[in-house]
């Protein structure tokens, strides 16, 4: 009876390993085949570049503010 149960556990384990391997091959099989062909998914840009014009304004320096003693007292 022990041999039957251990054989059943072994077969179930092998079946689970096969199912997991098949699912992994479904998800990343295309990537693996592309890598075997020598193509890379990273070599091709995945976005389109949009031309952008950057403008900057001239920096205007502010003159220092003169504070009167009355303003200091209020602050």
mmCIF file of C-alpha atoms in Angstrom:
data_model
loop_
_atom_site.group_PDB
_atom_site.id
_atom_site.type_symbol
_atom_site.label_atom_id
_atom_site.label_comp_id
_atom_site.label_asym_id
_atom_site.label_seq_id
_atom_site.Cartn_x
_atom_site.Cartn_y
_atom_site.Cartn_z
ATOM 1 C CA UNK A 1 0.000 0.000 0.000
ATOM 2 C CA UNK A 2 2.915 2.324 0.765
ATOM 3 C CA UNK A 3 4.367 1.785 -2.712
ATOM 4 C CA UNK A 4 1.085 2.756 -4.363
ATOM 5 C CA UNK A 5 0.811 5.986 -2.345
ATOM 6 C CA UNK A 6 4.432 6.971 -2.939
ATOM 7 C CA UNK A 7 4.045 6.315 -6.678
ATOM 8 C CA UNK A 8 0.908 8.443 -6.729
ATOM 9 C CA UNK A 9 2.694 11.289 -4.922
ATOM 10 C CA UNK A 10 5.630 11.040 -7.339
ATOM 11 C CA UNK A 11 3.352 11.138 -10.403
ATOM 12 C CA UNK A 12 1.388 14.076 -8.988
ATOM 13 C CA UNK A 13 4.618 15.971 -8.310
ATOM 14 C CA UNK A 14 5.879 15.381 -11.839
ATOM 15 C CA UNK A 15 2.514 16.496 -13.237
ATOM 16 C CA UNK A 16 2.649 19.733 -11.200
ATOM 17 C CA UNK A 17 6.217 20.460 -12.341
ATOM 18 C CA UNK A 18 5.153 19.914 -15.948
ATOM 19 C CA UNK A 19 2.133 22.195 -15.563
ATOM 20 C CA UNK A 20 4.245 24.988 -14.060
ATOM 21 C CA UNK A 21 6.881 24.622 -16.803
ATOM 22 C CA UNK A 22 4.192 24.781 -19.491
ATOM 23 C CA UNK A 23 2.649 27.905 -17.992
ATOM 24 C CA UNK A 24 6.068 29.594 -17.822
ATOM 25 C CA UNK A 25 6.714 28.667 -21.455
ATOM 26 C CA UNK A 26 3.371 30.195 -22.458
ATOM 27 C CA UNK A 27 4.137 33.491 -20.729
ATOM 28 C CA UNK A 28 7.755 34.006 -21.759
ATOM 29 C CA UNK A 29 8.157 31.660 -24.711
ATOM 30 C CA UNK A 30 8.170 34.508 -27.218
ATOM 31 C CA UNK A 31 10.936 36.284 -25.350
ATOM 32 C CA UNK A 32 13.028 33.119 -25.213
ATOM 33 C CA UNK A 33 12.594 32.460 -28.931
ATOM 34 C CA UNK A 34 13.507 36.059 -29.757
ATOM 35 C CA UNK A 35 16.631 35.769 -27.626
ATOM 36 C CA UNK A 36 17.606 32.542 -29.379
ATOM 37 C CA UNK A 37 17.216 34.300 -32.741
ATOM 38 C CA UNK A 38 19.488 37.104 -31.533
ATOM 39 C CA UNK A 39 16.814 39.759 -31.276
ATOM 40 C CA UNK A 40 16.442 41.886 -28.185
ATOM 41 C CA UNK A 41 13.302 43.543 -26.918
ATOM 42 C CA UNK A 42 15.450 46.268 -25.363
ATOM 43 C CA UNK A 43 17.099 47.223 -28.657
ATOM 44 C CA UNK A 44 13.881 48.620 -30.104
ATOM 45 C CA UNK A 45 12.404 51.769 -28.561
ATOM 46 C CA UNK A 46 8.999 51.235 -27.022
ATOM 47 C CA UNK A 47 7.990 54.894 -27.240
ATOM 48 C CA UNK A 48 7.999 57.581 -29.869
ATOM 49 C CA UNK A 49 10.083 60.661 -29.233
ATOM 50 C CA UNK A 50 8.269 63.975 -29.391
ATOM 51 C CA UNK A 51 10.323 67.064 -30.250
ATOM 52 C CA UNK A 52 10.314 69.560 -27.409
ATOM 53 C CA UNK A 53 11.517 73.155 -27.393
ATOM 54 C CA UNK A 54 12.945 74.378 -24.113
ATOM 55 C CA UNK A 55 12.800 78.082 -23.401
ATOM 56 C CA UNK A 56 14.237 79.919 -20.478
ATOM 57 C CA UNK A 57 13.530 83.414 -19.300
ATOM 58 C CA UNK A 58 16.229 85.879 -18.453
ATOM 59 C CA UNK A 59 16.769 86.133 -14.722
ATOM 60 C CA UNK A 60 15.803 89.573 -13.461
ATOM 61 C CA UNK A 61 17.607 90.509 -10.287
ATOM 62 C CA UNK A 62 15.500 92.388 -7.806
ATOM 63 C CA UNK A 63 16.972 95.378 -6.097
ATOM 64 C CA UNK A 64 17.346 95.112 -2.339
ATOM 65 C CA UNK A 65 14.512 96.564 -0.310
ATOM 66 C CA UNK A 66 15.414 99.342 2.058
ATOM 67 C CA UNK A 67 13.710 98.913 5.393
ATOM 68 C CA UNK A 68 12.916 101.911 7.530
ATOM 69 C CA UNK A 69 13.109 101.783 11.327
ATOM 70 C CA UNK A 70 9.311 102.134 11.478
ATOM 71 C CA UNK A 71 8.865 98.973 9.367
ATOM 72 C CA UNK A 72 11.333 97.110 11.608
ATOM 73 C CA UNK A 73 9.321 98.065 14.657
ATOM 74 C CA UNK A 74 6.108 96.774 13.085
ATOM 75 C CA UNK A 75 7.657 93.470 12.091
#
